[in-house]
Coordinates of C-alpha atoms in Angstrom, one line a residue:
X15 CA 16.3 24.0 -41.5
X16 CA 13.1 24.5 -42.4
X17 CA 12.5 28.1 -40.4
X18 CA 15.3 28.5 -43.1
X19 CA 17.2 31.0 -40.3
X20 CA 21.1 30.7 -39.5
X21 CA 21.6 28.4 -36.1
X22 CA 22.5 31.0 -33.6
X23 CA 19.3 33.1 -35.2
X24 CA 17.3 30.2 -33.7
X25 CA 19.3 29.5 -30.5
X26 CA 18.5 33.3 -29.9
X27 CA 14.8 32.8 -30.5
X28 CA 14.9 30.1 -28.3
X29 CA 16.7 31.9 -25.7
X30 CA 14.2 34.4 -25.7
X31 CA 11.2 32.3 -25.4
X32 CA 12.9 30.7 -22.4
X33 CA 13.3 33.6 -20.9
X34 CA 9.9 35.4 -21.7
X35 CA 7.9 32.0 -20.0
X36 CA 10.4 31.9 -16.9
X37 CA 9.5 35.9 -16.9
X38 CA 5.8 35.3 -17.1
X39 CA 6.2 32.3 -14.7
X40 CA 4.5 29.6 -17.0
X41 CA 6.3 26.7 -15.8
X42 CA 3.7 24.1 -18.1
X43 CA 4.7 26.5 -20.9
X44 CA 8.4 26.3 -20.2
X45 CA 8.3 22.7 -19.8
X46 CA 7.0 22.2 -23.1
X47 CA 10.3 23.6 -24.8
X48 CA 12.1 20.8 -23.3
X49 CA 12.1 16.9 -23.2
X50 CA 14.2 14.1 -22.1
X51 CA 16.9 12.8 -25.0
X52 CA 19.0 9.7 -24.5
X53 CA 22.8 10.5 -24.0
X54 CA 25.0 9.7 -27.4
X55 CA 28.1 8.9 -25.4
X56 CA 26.6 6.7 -22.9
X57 CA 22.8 5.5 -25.2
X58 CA 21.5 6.2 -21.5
X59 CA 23.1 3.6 -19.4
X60 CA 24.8 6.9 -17.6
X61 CA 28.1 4.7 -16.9
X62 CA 31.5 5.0 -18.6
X63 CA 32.6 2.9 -21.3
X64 CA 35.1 1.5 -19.3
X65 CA 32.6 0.2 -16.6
X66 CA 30.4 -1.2 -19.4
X67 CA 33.2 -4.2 -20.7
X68 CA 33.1 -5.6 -16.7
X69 CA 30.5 -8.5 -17.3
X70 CA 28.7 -10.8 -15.7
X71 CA 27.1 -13.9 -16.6
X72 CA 27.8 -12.1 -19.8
X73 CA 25.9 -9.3 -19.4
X74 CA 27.2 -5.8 -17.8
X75 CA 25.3 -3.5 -15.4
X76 CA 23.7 -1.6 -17.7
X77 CA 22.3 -4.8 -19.0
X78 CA 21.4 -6.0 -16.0
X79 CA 19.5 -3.1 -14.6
X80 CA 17.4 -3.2 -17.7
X81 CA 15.9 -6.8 -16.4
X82 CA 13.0 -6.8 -14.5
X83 CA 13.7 -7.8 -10.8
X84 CA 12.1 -11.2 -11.4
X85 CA 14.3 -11.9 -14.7
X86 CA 17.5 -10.9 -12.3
X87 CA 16.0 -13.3 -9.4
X88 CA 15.4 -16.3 -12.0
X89 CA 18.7 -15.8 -13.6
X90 CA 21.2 -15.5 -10.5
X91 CA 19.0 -18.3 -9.0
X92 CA 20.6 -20.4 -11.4
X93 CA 24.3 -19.4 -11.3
X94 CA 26.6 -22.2 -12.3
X95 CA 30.0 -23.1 -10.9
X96 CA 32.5 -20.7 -11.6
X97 CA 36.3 -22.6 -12.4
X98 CA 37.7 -19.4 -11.0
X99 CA 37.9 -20.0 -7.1
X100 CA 38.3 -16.3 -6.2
X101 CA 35.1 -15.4 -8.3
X102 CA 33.3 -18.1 -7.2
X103 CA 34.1 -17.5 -3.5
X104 CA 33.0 -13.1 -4.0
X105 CA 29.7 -14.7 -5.8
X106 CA 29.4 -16.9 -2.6
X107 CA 29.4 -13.8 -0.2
X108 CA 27.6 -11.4 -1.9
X109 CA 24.2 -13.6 -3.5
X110 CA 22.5 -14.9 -0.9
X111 CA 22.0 -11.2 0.1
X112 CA 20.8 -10.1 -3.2
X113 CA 18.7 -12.9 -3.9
X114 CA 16.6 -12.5 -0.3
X115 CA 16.2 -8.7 -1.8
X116 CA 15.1 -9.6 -5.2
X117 CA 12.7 -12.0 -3.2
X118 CA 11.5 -9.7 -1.2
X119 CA 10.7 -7.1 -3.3
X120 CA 9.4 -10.0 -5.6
X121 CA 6.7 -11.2 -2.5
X122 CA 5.6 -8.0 -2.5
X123 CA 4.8 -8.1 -6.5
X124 CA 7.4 -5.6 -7.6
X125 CA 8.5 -7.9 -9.1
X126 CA 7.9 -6.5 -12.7
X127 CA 9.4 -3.6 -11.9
X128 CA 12.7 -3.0 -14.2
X129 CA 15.7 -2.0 -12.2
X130 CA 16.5 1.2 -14.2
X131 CA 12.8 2.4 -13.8
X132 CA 12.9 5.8 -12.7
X133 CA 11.1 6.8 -9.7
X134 CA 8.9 9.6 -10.9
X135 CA 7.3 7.1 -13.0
X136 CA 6.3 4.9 -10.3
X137 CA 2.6 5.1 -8.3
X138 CA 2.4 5.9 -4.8
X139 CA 1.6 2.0 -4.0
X140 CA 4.5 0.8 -5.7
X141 CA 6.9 3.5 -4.8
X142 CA 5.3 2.8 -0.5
X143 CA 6.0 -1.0 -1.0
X144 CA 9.7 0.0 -2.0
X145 CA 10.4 1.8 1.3
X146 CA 8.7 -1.3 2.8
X147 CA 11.0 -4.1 0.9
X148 CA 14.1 -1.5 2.2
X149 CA 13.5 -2.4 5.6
X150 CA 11.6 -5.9 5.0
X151 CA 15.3 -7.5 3.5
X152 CA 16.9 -7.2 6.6
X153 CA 15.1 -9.3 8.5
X154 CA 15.4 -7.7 11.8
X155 CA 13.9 -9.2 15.0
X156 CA 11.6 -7.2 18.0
X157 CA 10.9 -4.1 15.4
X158 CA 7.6 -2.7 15.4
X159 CA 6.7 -1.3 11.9
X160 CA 4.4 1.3 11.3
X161 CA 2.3 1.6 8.5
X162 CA 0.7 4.3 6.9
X163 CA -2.4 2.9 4.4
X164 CA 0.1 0.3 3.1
X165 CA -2.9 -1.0 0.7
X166 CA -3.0 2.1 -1.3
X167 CA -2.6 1.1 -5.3
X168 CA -3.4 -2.2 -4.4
X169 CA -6.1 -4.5 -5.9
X170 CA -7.9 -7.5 -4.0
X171 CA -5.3 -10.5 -4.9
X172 CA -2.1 -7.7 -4.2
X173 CA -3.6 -6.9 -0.9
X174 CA -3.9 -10.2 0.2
X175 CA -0.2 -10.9 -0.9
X176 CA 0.6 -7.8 1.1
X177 CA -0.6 -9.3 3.8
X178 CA 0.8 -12.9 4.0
X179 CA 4.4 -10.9 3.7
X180 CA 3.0 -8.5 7.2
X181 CA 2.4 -12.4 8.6
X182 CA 5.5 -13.6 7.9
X183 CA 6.8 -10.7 9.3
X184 CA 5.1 -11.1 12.4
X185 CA 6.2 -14.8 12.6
X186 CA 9.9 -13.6 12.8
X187 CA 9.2 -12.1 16.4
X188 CA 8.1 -8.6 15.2
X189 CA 4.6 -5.9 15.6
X190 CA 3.1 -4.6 13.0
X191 CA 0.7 -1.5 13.6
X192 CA -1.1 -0.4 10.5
X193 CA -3.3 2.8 9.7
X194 CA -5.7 1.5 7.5
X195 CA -9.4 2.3 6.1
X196 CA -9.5 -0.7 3.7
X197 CA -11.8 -3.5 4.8
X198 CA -10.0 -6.3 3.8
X199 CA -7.2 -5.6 5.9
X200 CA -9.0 -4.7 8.7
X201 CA -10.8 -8.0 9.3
X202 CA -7.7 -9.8 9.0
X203 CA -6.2 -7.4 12.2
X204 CA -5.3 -9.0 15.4
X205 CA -6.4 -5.9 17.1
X206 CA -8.7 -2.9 16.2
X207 CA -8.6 0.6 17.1
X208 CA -11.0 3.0 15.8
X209 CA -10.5 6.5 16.4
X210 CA -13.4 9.6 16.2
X211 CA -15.5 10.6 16.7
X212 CA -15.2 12.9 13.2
X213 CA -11.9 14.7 12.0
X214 CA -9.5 17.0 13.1
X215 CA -11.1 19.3 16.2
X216 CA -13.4 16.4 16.8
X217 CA -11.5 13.5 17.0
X218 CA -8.9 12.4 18.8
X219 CA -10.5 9.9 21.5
X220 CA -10.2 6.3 21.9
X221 CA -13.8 4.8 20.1
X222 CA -13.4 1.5 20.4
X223 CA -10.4 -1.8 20.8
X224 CA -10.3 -4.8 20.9
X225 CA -10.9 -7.9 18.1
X226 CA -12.8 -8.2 15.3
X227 CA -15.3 -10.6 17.4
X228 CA -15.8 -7.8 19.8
X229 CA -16.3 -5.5 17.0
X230 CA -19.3 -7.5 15.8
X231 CA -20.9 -6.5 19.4
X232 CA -20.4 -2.9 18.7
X233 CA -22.9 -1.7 16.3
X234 CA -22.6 2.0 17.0
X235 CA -18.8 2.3 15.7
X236 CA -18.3 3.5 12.2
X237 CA -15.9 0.6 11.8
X238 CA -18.8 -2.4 12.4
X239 CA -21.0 0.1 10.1
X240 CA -18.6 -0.1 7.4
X241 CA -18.2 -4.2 7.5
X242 CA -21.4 -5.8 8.6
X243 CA -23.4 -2.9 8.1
X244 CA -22.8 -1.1 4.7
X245 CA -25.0 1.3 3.7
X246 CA -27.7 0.8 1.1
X247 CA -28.1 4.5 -0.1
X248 CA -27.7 4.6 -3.8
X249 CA -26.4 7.9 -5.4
X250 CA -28.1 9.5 -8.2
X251 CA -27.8 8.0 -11.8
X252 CA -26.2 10.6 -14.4
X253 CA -26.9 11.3 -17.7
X254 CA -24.3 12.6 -20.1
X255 CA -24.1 14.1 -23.7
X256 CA -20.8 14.7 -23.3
X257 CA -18.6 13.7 -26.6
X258 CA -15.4 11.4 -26.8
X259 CA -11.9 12.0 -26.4
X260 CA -8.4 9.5 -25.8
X261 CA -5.4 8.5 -27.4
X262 CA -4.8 6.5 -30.1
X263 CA -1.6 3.6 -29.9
X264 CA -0.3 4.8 -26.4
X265 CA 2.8 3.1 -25.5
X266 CA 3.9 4.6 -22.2
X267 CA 6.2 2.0 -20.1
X268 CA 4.7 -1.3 -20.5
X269 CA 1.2 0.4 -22.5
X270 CA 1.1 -2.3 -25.7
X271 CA 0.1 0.5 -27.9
X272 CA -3.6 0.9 -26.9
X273 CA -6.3 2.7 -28.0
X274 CA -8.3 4.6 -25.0
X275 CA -11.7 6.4 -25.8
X276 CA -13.4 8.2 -23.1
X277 CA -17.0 10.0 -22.7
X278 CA -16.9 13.9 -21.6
X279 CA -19.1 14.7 -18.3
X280 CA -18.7 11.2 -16.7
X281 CA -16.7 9.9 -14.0
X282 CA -14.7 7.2 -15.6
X283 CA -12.3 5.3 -13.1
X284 CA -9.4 3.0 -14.5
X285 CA -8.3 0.1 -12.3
X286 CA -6.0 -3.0 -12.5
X287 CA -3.3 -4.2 -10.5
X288 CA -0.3 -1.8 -9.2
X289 CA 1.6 -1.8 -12.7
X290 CA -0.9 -2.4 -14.9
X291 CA -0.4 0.8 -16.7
X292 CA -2.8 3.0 -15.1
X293 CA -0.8 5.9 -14.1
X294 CA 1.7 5.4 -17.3
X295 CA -1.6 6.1 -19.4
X296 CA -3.5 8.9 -17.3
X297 CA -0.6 10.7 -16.2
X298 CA 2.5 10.0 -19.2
X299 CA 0.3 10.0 -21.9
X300 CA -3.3 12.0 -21.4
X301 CA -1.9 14.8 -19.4
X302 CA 1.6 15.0 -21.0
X303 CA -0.1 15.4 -24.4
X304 CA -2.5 18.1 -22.7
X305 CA 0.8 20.2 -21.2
X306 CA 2.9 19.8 -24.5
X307 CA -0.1 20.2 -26.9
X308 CA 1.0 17.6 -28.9
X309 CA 1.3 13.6 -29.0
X310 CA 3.2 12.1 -25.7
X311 CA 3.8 8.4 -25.6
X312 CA 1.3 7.8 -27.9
X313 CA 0.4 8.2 -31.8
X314 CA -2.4 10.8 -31.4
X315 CA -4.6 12.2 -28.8
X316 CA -7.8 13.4 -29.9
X317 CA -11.3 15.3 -28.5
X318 CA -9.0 17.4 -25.7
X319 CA -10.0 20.8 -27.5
X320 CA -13.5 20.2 -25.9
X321 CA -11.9 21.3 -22.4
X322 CA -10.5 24.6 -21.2
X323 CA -8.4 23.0 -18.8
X324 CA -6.8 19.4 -17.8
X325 CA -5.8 19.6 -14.6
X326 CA -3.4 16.2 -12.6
X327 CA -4.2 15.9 -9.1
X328 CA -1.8 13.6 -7.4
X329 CA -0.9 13.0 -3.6
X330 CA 2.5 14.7 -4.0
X331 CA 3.7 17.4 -1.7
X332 CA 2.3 20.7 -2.3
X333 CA 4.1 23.7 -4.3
X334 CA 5.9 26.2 -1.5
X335 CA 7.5 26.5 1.5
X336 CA 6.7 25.8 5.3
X337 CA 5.2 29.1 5.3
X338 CA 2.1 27.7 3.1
X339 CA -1.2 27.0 4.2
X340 CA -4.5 25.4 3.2
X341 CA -6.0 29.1 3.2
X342 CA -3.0 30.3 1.1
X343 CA -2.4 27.7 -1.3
X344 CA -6.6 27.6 -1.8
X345 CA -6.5 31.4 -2.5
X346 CA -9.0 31.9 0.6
X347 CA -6.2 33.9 2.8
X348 CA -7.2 36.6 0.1
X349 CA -11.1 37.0 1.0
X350 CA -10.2 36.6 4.8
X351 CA -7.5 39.6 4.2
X352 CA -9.8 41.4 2.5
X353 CA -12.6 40.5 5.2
X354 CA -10.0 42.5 7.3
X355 CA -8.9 45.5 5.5
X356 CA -12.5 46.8 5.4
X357 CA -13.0 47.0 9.5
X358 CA -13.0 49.8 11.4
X359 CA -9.6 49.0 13.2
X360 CA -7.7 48.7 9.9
X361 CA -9.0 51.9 8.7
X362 CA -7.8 53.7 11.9
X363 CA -4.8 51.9 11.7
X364 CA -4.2 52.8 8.1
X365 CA -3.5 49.0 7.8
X366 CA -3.9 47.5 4.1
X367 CA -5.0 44.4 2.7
X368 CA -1.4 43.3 1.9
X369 CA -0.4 44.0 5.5
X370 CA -2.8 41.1 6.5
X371 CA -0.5 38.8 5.0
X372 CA 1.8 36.8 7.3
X373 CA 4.3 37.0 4.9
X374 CA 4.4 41.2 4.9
X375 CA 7.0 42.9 6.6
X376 CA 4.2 45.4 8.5
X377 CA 2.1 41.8 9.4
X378 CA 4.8 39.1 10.4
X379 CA 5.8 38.5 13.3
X380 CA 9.5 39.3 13.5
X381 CA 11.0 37.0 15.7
X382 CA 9.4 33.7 13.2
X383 CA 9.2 35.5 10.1
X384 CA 5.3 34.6 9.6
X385 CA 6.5 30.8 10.1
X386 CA 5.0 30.7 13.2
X387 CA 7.4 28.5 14.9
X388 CA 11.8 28.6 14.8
X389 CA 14.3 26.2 14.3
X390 CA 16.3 24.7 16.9
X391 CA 19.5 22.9 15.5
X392 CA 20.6 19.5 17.1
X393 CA 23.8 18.6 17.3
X394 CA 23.9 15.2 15.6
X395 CA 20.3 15.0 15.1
X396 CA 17.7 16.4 12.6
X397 CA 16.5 20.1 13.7
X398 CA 13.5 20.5 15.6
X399 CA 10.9 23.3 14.8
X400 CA 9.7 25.0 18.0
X401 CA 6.2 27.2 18.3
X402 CA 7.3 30.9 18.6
X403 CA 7.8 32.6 21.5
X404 CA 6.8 35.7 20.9
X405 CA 3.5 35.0 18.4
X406 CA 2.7 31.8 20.1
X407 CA 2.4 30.1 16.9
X408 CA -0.2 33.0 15.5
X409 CA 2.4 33.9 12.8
X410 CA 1.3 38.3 12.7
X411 CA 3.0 41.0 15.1
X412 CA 0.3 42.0 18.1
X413 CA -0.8 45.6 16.3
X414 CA -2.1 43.6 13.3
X415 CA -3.7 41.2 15.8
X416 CA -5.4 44.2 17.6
X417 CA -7.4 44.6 14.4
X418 CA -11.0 42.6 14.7
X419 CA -12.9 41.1 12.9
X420 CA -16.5 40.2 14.1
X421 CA -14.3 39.7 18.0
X422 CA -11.6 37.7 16.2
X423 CA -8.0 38.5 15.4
X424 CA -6.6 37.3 11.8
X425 CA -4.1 34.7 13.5
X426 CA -7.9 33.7 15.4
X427 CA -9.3 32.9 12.1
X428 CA -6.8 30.9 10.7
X429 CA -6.6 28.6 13.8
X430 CA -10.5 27.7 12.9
X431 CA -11.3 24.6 10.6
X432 CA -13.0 25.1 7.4
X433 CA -16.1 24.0 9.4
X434 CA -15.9 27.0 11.5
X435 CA -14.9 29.4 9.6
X436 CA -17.9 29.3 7.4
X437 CA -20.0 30.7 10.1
X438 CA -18.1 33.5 10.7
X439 CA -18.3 34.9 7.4
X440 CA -21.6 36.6 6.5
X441 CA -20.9 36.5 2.7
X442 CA -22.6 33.5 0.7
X443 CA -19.4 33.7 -2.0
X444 CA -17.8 32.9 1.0
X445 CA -20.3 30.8 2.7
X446 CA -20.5 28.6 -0.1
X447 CA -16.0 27.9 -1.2
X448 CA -16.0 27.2 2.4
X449 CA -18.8 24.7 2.0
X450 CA -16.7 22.6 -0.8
X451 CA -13.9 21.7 1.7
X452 CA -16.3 20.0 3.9
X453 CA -17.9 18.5 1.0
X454 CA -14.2 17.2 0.0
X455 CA -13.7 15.9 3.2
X456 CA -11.1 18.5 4.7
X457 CA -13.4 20.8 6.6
X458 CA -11.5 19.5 9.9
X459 CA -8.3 21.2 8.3
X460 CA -7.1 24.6 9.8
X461 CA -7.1 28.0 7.9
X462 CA -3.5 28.5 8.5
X463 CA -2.3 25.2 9.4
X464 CA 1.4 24.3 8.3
X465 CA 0.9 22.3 4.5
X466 CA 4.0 19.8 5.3
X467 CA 1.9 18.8 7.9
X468 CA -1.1 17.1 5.8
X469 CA -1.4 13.6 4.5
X470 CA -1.0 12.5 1.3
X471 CA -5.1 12.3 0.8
X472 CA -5.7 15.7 2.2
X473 CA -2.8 17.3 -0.1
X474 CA -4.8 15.8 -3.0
X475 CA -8.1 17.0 -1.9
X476 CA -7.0 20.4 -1.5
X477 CA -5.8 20.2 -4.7
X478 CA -9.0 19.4 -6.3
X479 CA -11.0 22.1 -3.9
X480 CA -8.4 24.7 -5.1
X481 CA -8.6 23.6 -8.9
X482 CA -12.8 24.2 -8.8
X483 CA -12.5 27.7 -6.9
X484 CA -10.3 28.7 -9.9
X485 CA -12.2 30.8 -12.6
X486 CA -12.5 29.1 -16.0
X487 CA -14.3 30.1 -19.2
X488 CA -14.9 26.5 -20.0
X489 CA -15.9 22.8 -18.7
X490 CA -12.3 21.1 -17.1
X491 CA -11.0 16.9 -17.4
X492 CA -10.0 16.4 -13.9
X493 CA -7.2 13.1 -13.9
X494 CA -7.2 12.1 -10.1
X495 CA -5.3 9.0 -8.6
X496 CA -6.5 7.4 -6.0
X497 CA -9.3 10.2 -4.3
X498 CA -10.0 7.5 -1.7
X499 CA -6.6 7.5 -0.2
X500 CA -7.1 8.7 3.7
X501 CA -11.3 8.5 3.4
X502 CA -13.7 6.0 5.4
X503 CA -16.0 4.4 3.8
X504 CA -18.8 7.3 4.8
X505 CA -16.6 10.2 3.7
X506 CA -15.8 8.4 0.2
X507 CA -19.7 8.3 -0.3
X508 CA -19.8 12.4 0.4
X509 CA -16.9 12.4 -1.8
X510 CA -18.5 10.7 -4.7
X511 CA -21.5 13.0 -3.6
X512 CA -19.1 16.2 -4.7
X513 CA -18.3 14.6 -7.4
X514 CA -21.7 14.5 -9.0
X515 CA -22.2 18.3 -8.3
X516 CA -18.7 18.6 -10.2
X517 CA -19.8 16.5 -12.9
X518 CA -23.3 18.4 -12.7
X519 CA -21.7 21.9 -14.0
X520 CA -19.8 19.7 -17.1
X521 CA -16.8 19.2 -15.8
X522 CA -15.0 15.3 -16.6
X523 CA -13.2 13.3 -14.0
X524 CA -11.3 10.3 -14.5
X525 CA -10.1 8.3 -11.6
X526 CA -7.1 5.8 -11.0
X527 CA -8.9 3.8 -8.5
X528 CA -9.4 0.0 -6.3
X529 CA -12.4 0.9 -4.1
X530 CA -15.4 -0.7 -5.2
X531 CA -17.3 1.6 -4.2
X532 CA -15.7 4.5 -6.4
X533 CA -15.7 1.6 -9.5
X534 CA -19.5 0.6 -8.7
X535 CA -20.4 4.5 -8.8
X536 CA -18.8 5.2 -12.0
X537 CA -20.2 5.9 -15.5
X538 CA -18.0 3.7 -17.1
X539 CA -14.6 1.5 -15.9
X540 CA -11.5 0.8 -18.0
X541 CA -9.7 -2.1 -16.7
X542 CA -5.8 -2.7 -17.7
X543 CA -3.9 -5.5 -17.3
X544 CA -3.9 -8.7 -17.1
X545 CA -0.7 -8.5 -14.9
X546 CA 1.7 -6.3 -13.8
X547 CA 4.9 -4.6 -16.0
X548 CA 5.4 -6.4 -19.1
X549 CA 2.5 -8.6 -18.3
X550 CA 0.1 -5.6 -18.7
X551 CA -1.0 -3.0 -20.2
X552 CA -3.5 -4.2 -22.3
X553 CA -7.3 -2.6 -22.2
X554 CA -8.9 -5.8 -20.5
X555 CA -12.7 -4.2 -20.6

């Protein structure tokens, strides 16, 4: 009503705008025309009215999945005797199996969690400790579980909770085999296995096993480095001018309407326990206000027009298909085709740039599609993916590959690490992007390797080392959560390194972060709590 224009007028408008941003491909501009509104048939319990008038206890299921899992545990914990004999016999059979799953998921302090919370809102911790309690309630016996960085999201007290539940597990007759960096957890191992030397190309062998005793007579391991012999080095002390910028009343999920204020060219790292409110207030309420360019979750936002870009750097699965690699997601496939186009062989092949591309139809190889390897389908099992026959895996047909460039192939180059590549190319541009991988800790990553086939903490690196190649006019607030995830205690020290040449050029970075050593190197720390869910989010400090 008050564009003062007839309703289909501004359906039309908004039609087109849809359709110009999908055009354009600005997805953060075409999410910004839309947001979430509860159902008016339903108020957003998603069920049927006639589903809603079964009860229980007095209370139907939309009722009940709005309890957090240790309100439903305390409640049914205390279920009287029913005077029907058919109810009370159902309620009988049914639970003692949902009470040993509330109490499970309760041991492993998810217990705060609401049982309508939707998953997209959850951290990686929590949403890693849910897959855990899935196969934790059934109690099995002679399984051996297998781990990866189960402490991630985790403070002190959580991962010592975590713990007593892998004990108990054990106790029941079962192994537990954890891939781990945190030190806590390590000292409390039955059994150590460090591998190394370094990453990727150069590691791979056996360093040391055995017990933490024996460790303690192994001072040349990285691992008895790390716990009995931490390094001293202190990293430089920064200075900043920078001015201030937050959010004013933010009320994301359990946030208690907090005011936030942060300091522009620091590193500022928030911490608490898992579901405290840390990603609900970096990620639903700073950078949703940044994307829709105005107030999300929270009154008002306020100093964001000091950046030129905010950019969320999470440990979710990159953007693409198989085909993608570190080189291409990066934007460094482009130098390296480029590299190519300008040799002699190209020229005499009339080859292009473009053609370079494994994706081309003049590059690819046929048989794969530039995938580099096929898939075989299994009968009653999930389908394998084989390397190619006829590329062997190099992904380009053999009269691109007969191009060279300084003796190598293109499919050559993308097999090298980031380490390696860097000293085949003579120009310092060049020289100096590959440089920042190693300095993020993912120089041992290949060129071309497959991108469904990194971790989570390598995913988020590469995401920060392709955020700083991008060009920008101005200074950028980098929101990252969790840059430790997948690091030893050495490579977080050349990652905090990076992070003062980052800082050093006026960029911001604020962490969601439990390593000490990330908290003792920050500018300044924000600590939410005191508890989890509705027992947090509140600034403690």
């Amino acid at each position: 009503q008050s564009l003062n224009v007839p309703w289909r007028g501004f359906c039309r408008y908004i039609d087109d705008e849809y359709r110009r941003r999908l055009h354009n491909k600005n997805i953060k501009a075409l999410e910004a025309l839309m947001h979430h509104i509860p159902c008016t048939t339903c108020n957003g319990s998603r069920l049927k009215k006639e589903l809603l008038c079964t009860t229980f206890l007095e209370k139907n299921i939309h009722e009940w999945t709005e309890l957090s899992i240790d309100d439903c545990l305390n409640l049914m914990s205390q279920i009287p005797d029913f005077d029907n004999p058919s109810t009370g016999a159902i309620v009988k059979s049914i639970l003692p199996k949902v009470l040993q799953s509330f109490q499970t998921l309760s041991d492993l302090g998810l217990g705060y969690l609401a049982l309508d919370r939707t998953s997209s809102s959850l951290s990686g911790g929590e949403r890693q400790r849910l897959t855990l309690a899935s196969q934790l309630s059934t109690h099995l016996y002679g399984v051996t579980y297998v781990l990866d960085e189960p402490t991630i999201g985790l403070d002190y007290n959580q991962i010592n909770v975590l713990i007593r539940v892998l004990r108990a597990i054990i106790a029941n007759g079962n192994t537990v085999v954890v891939v781990e960096h945190d030190a806590t957890m390590i000292q409390q191992s039955d059994y150590l296995i460090e591998m190394g030397p370094k990453s990727g190309k150069e590691g791979g062998s056996v360093m040391f096993q055995g017990t933490l005793d024996e460790l303690k007579k192994n001072p040349g391991t990285v691992t008895h480095q790390m716990l009995f012999a931490p390094s001293n080095s202190k990293l430089k002390i920064r200075k900043s001018n920078g001015s201030s910028y937050g959010v004013k009343a933010a009320y994301a999920n359990n946030l208690k309407h907090v005011d936030v204020s942060f300091t522009a060219e620091q590193l500022t790292v928030v911490t608490g326990v898992s579901g405290s409110g840390k990603s609900s207030l970096i990620r639903d309420v700073l950078y949703e206000s940044w994307t829709k360019k105005r107030s999300q979750n929270c009154k008002a936002y306020f100093g964001f027009e000091q950046f030129d870009t905010v950019q969320w750097i999470d440990h979710q699965p990159l953007l693409g298909t198989k085909s993608s690699s570190p080189a291409m997601y990066s934007g460094l496939l482009e130098l390296v085709k480029d590299a190519f186009a300008k040799t002699e062989d190209a020229k005499i092949g009339g080859y292009k740039k473009a053609d370079f591309s494994y994706l081309s139809k003049k590059g690819r190889c046929n048989s794969c599609t530039g995938l580099g390897s096929v898939k075989t389908s299994m009968d009653f099992m999930s389908d394998l993916w084989l390397p190619c026959d006829s590329c062997k895996g190099i992904r380009y047909q053999k009269t691109i590959l007969d191009c060279k460039y300084k003796g190598l192939n293109i499919g050559e180059v993308l097999q090298l690490t980031f380490t390696e590549a860097k000293a085949v190319f003579d120009s310092e541009k060049v020289s100096k992007q590959f440089d920042l991988f190693e300095q993020l800790g993912i120089g041992h990553l290949s060129l071309g390797q497959a991108s469904n086939t990194l971790s989570g903490g390598e995913r988020q690196r590469l995401k920060l080392a392709t955020a700083l190649l991008a060009k920008r006019q101005g200074p950028t607030l980098f929101l990252i959560d969790e840059p430790s995830t997948g690091l030893h205690y050495f490579d977080i020290l050349k990652l905090l390194s990076s992070f003062d040449s980052i800082l050093s050029q006026g960029h911001t970075i604020i962490c969601i972060e439990h390593n000490e050593t990330v908290i003792n190197h920050a500018d300044s720390v924000i600590t939410l709590g005191p508890g989890s869910g509705d027992a947090g989010g509140n600034v403690m400090i």
